[in-house]
Amino acid sequence: MLSLAQLSPGHRARILRVPPEKRRLLALGLRPGAVVEILLKAPLGDPLEVRAGEAYLLVRRAEAKGILVEALSVAEPHELPPVRPTR
């Protein structure tokens, strides 16, 4: 099994387990069975931008290491979300 922190941008995965003490992540939609996609990793690897359904989340690498996933596929470039403008 992989952790969410081990995936590279563009990879999709199904969440298998979230540590029970991380209720905040569960409330944000990172729950077992959810399909997530890694969108970006900061230059030093922390944080990760993750898409879970319609939500875009920033997750600390330390938290992502505790989330166990099964890798699904790599998203095709046309399937990736458009780049959001910065302010």
Short mmCIF file of N, CA, C and O in Angstrom, two decimals, residues 4-65:
data_model
loop_
_atom_site.label_atom_id
_atom_site.label_comp_id
_atom_site.label_asym_id
_atom_site.label_seq_id
_atom_site.Cartn_x
_atom_site.Cartn_y
_atom_site.Cartn_z
N LEU A 4 -0.52 8.70 0.53
CA LEU A 4 -0.86 9.80 -0.37
C LEU A 4 0.38 10.63 -0.68
O LEU A 4 0.54 11.13 -1.80
N ALA A 5 1.30 10.74 0.26
CA ALA A 5 2.52 11.52 0.07
C ALA A 5 3.45 10.92 -0.98
O ALA A 5 4.30 11.62 -1.52
N GLN A 6 3.31 9.64 -1.29
CA GLN A 6 4.20 8.98 -2.25
C GLN A 6 3.79 9.18 -3.70
O GLN A 6 4.55 8.86 -4.60
N LEU A 7 2.59 9.69 -3.93
CA LEU A 7 2.11 9.87 -5.30
C LEU A 7 2.65 11.15 -5.91
O LEU A 7 2.92 12.12 -5.22
N SER A 8 2.78 11.15 -7.22
CA SER A 8 3.26 12.31 -7.96
C SER A 8 2.08 13.06 -8.56
O SER A 8 0.99 12.48 -8.73
N PRO A 9 2.27 14.33 -8.91
CA PRO A 9 1.18 15.08 -9.56
C PRO A 9 0.66 14.36 -10.80
O PRO A 9 1.41 13.78 -11.57
N GLY A 10 -0.66 14.39 -10.94
CA GLY A 10 -1.31 13.72 -12.06
C GLY A 10 -1.82 12.33 -11.72
O GLY A 10 -2.61 11.76 -12.46
N HIS A 11 -1.39 11.77 -10.60
CA HIS A 11 -1.83 10.43 -10.21
C HIS A 11 -3.13 10.48 -9.43
O HIS A 11 -3.36 11.40 -8.66
N ARG A 12 -3.95 9.48 -9.66
CA ARG A 12 -5.21 9.32 -8.94
C ARG A 12 -5.09 8.11 -8.02
O ARG A 12 -4.35 7.18 -8.30
N ALA A 13 -5.88 8.16 -6.95
CA ALA A 13 -5.86 7.04 -6.01
C ALA A 13 -7.18 6.98 -5.26
O ALA A 13 -7.90 7.98 -5.16
N ARG A 14 -7.49 5.81 -4.74
CA ARG A 14 -8.66 5.62 -3.87
C ARG A 14 -8.14 5.51 -2.45
O ARG A 14 -7.21 4.76 -2.16
N ILE A 15 -8.75 6.28 -1.56
CA ILE A 15 -8.33 6.27 -0.16
C ILE A 15 -8.80 4.98 0.49
O ILE A 15 -9.97 4.60 0.38
N LEU A 16 -7.88 4.32 1.18
CA LEU A 16 -8.20 3.10 1.90
C LEU A 16 -8.35 3.33 3.39
O LEU A 16 -9.21 2.75 4.03
N ARG A 17 -7.48 4.20 3.94
CA ARG A 17 -7.52 4.43 5.39
C ARG A 17 -7.02 5.82 5.72
O ARG A 17 -6.03 6.28 5.17
N VAL A 18 -7.74 6.48 6.63
CA VAL A 18 -7.33 7.76 7.18
C VAL A 18 -7.22 7.56 8.69
O VAL A 18 -8.12 6.99 9.30
N PRO A 19 -6.13 8.02 9.31
CA PRO A 19 -6.01 7.85 10.76
C PRO A 19 -7.22 8.44 11.48
O PRO A 19 -7.65 9.55 11.15
N PRO A 20 -7.80 7.74 12.44
CA PRO A 20 -9.00 8.22 13.11
C PRO A 20 -8.81 9.55 13.84
O PRO A 20 -9.75 10.31 13.99
N GLU A 21 -7.58 9.87 14.23
CA GLU A 21 -7.35 11.14 14.92
C GLU A 21 -7.36 12.33 13.95
O GLU A 21 -7.32 13.47 14.37
N LYS A 22 -7.43 12.07 12.67
CA LYS A 22 -7.45 13.13 11.66
C LYS A 22 -8.88 13.42 11.21
O LYS A 22 -9.22 13.38 10.03
N ARG A 23 -9.75 13.73 12.16
CA ARG A 23 -11.16 14.00 11.85
C ARG A 23 -11.33 15.18 10.90
O ARG A 23 -12.26 15.21 10.12
N ARG A 24 -10.41 16.14 10.98
CA ARG A 24 -10.50 17.30 10.09
C ARG A 24 -10.43 16.88 8.63
O ARG A 24 -11.18 17.36 7.78
N LEU A 25 -9.54 15.92 8.32
CA LEU A 25 -9.41 15.44 6.94
C LEU A 25 -10.67 14.70 6.50
O LEU A 25 -11.11 14.83 5.36
N LEU A 26 -11.24 13.93 7.41
CA LEU A 26 -12.49 13.23 7.10
C LEU A 26 -13.59 14.23 6.77
O LEU A 26 -14.35 14.05 5.82
N ALA A 27 -13.67 15.30 7.55
CA ALA A 27 -14.70 16.32 7.34
C ALA A 27 -14.52 17.04 6.01
O ALA A 27 -15.49 17.52 5.42
N LEU A 28 -13.28 17.13 5.53
CA LEU A 28 -13.00 17.82 4.27
C LEU A 28 -13.22 16.93 3.05
O LEU A 28 -13.07 17.38 1.92
N GLY A 29 -13.56 15.66 3.26
CA GLY A 29 -13.84 14.77 2.13
C GLY A 29 -12.78 13.72 1.88
O GLY A 29 -12.92 12.92 0.95
N LEU A 30 -11.71 13.71 2.65
CA LEU A 30 -10.69 12.68 2.49
C LEU A 30 -11.07 11.50 3.38
O LEU A 30 -10.61 11.36 4.50
N ARG A 31 -11.97 10.68 2.86
CA ARG A 31 -12.46 9.54 3.63
C ARG A 31 -12.30 8.27 2.82
O ARG A 31 -12.17 8.32 1.60
N PRO A 32 -12.28 7.12 3.49
CA PRO A 32 -12.12 5.85 2.76
C PRO A 32 -13.14 5.71 1.63
O PRO A 32 -14.31 6.02 1.80
N GLY A 33 -12.63 5.30 0.48
CA GLY A 33 -13.48 5.12 -0.70
C GLY A 33 -13.45 6.31 -1.65
O GLY A 33 -13.78 6.18 -2.81
N ALA A 34 -13.05 7.47 -1.17
CA ALA A 34 -13.00 8.66 -2.02
C ALA A 34 -11.84 8.55 -3.01
O ALA A 34 -10.77 8.04 -2.68
N VAL A 35 -12.08 9.03 -4.21
CA VAL A 35 -11.03 9.08 -5.23
C VAL A 35 -10.44 10.48 -5.21
O VAL A 35 -11.16 11.47 -5.23
N VAL A 36 -9.12 10.53 -5.12
CA VAL A 36 -8.42 11.81 -5.07
C VAL A 36 -7.39 11.87 -6.19
O VAL A 36 -7.00 10.85 -6.75
N GLU A 37 -7.00 13.09 -6.52
CA GLU A 37 -5.97 13.29 -7.54
C GLU A 37 -4.97 14.30 -6.99
O GLU A 37 -5.35 15.32 -6.43
N ILE A 38 -3.70 13.99 -7.15
CA ILE A 38 -2.64 14.91 -6.76
C ILE A 38 -2.48 15.91 -7.89
O ILE A 38 -2.21 15.52 -9.02
N LEU A 39 -2.67 17.18 -7.60
CA LEU A 39 -2.55 18.21 -8.62
C LEU A 39 -1.16 18.83 -8.64
O LEU A 39 -0.56 18.96 -9.70
N LEU A 40 -0.68 19.21 -7.48
CA LEU A 40 0.62 19.87 -7.39
C LEU A 40 1.34 19.47 -6.11
O LEU A 40 0.69 19.16 -5.11
N LYS A 41 2.66 19.51 -6.17
CA LYS A 41 3.49 19.40 -4.96
C LYS A 41 4.34 20.65 -4.91
O LYS A 41 4.90 21.07 -5.93
N ALA A 42 4.43 21.26 -3.75
CA ALA A 42 5.28 22.43 -3.59
C ALA A 42 6.73 22.02 -3.86
O ALA A 42 7.08 20.84 -3.78
N PRO A 43 7.59 22.98 -4.18
CA PRO A 43 8.98 22.65 -4.53
C PRO A 43 9.70 21.77 -3.51
O PRO A 43 10.47 20.90 -3.90
N LEU A 44 9.45 21.95 -2.24
CA LEU A 44 10.09 21.11 -1.24
C LEU A 44 9.22 19.93 -0.83
O LEU A 44 9.50 19.25 0.14
N GLY A 45 8.12 19.71 -1.56
CA GLY A 45 7.25 18.57 -1.31
C GLY A 45 6.17 18.79 -0.27
O GLY A 45 5.44 17.87 0.07
N ASP A 46 6.07 20.00 0.24
CA ASP A 46 5.08 20.27 1.29
C ASP A 46 4.53 21.67 1.11
O ASP A 46 5.30 22.62 1.07
N PRO A 47 3.25 21.86 0.94
CA PRO A 47 2.15 20.90 0.98
C PRO A 47 1.86 20.32 -0.41
O PRO A 47 2.47 20.71 -1.40
N LEU A 48 0.86 19.44 -0.44
CA LEU A 48 0.36 18.86 -1.69
C LEU A 48 -1.01 19.47 -1.96
O LEU A 48 -1.79 19.64 -1.03
N GLU A 49 -1.29 19.77 -3.23
CA GLU A 49 -2.64 20.18 -3.60
C GLU A 49 -3.36 18.94 -4.11
O GLU A 49 -2.87 18.25 -5.01
N VAL A 50 -4.50 18.66 -3.51
CA VAL A 50 -5.25 17.44 -3.80
C VAL A 50 -6.67 17.82 -4.19
O VAL A 50 -7.27 18.74 -3.61
N ARG A 51 -7.20 17.14 -5.19
CA ARG A 51 -8.61 17.32 -5.55
C ARG A 51 -9.37 16.09 -5.08
O ARG A 51 -9.01 14.96 -5.43
N ALA A 52 -10.39 16.32 -4.29
CA ALA A 52 -11.28 15.25 -3.82
C ALA A 52 -12.69 15.65 -4.21
O ALA A 52 -13.28 16.54 -3.59
N GLY A 53 -13.20 15.06 -5.28
CA GLY A 53 -14.51 15.48 -5.79
C GLY A 53 -14.40 16.89 -6.34
O GLY A 53 -13.56 17.17 -7.18
N GLU A 54 -15.23 17.80 -5.84
CA GLU A 54 -15.20 19.19 -6.28
C GLU A 54 -14.33 20.06 -5.39
O GLU A 54 -14.20 21.25 -5.62
N ALA A 55 -13.75 19.48 -4.34
CA ALA A 55 -12.95 20.26 -3.38
C ALA A 55 -11.47 20.22 -3.75
O ALA A 55 -10.94 19.18 -4.14
N TYR A 56 -10.82 21.35 -3.60
CA TYR A 56 -9.38 21.47 -3.77
C TYR A 56 -8.80 21.71 -2.38
O TYR A 56 -9.18 22.66 -1.70
N LEU A 57 -7.88 20.85 -1.96
CA LEU A 57 -7.34 20.91 -0.60
C LEU A 57 -5.82 20.98 -0.63
O LEU A 57 -5.18 20.42 -1.52
N LEU A 58 -5.26 21.67 0.36
CA LEU A 58 -3.82 21.64 0.59
C LEU A 58 -3.60 20.76 1.81
O LEU A 58 -4.18 21.00 2.87
N VAL A 59 -2.78 19.74 1.65
CA VAL A 59 -2.55 18.76 2.71
C VAL A 59 -1.06 18.74 3.04
O VAL A 59 -0.22 18.65 2.14
N ARG A 60 -0.75 18.82 4.32
CA ARG A 60 0.65 18.74 4.74
C ARG A 60 1.20 17.35 4.44
O ARG A 60 0.50 16.36 4.53
N ARG A 61 2.48 17.31 4.11
CA ARG A 61 3.10 16.02 3.79
C ARG A 61 3.02 15.06 4.97
O ARG A 61 2.78 13.86 4.80
N ALA A 62 3.19 15.57 6.19
CA ALA A 62 3.12 14.71 7.39
C ALA A 62 1.74 14.07 7.51
O ALA A 62 1.62 12.90 7.88
N GLU A 63 0.68 14.82 7.18
CA GLU A 63 -0.67 14.25 7.22
C GLU A 63 -0.87 13.27 6.07
O GLU A 63 -1.50 12.23 6.23
N ALA A 64 -0.34 13.60 4.89
CA ALA A 64 -0.50 12.75 3.71
C ALA A 64 0.18 11.40 3.90
O ALA A 64 -0.26 10.39 3.34
N LYS A 65 1.25 11.36 4.71
CA LYS A 65 1.94 10.10 4.95
C LYS A 65 1.07 9.10 5.71
O LYS A 65 1.24 7.90 5.58
#
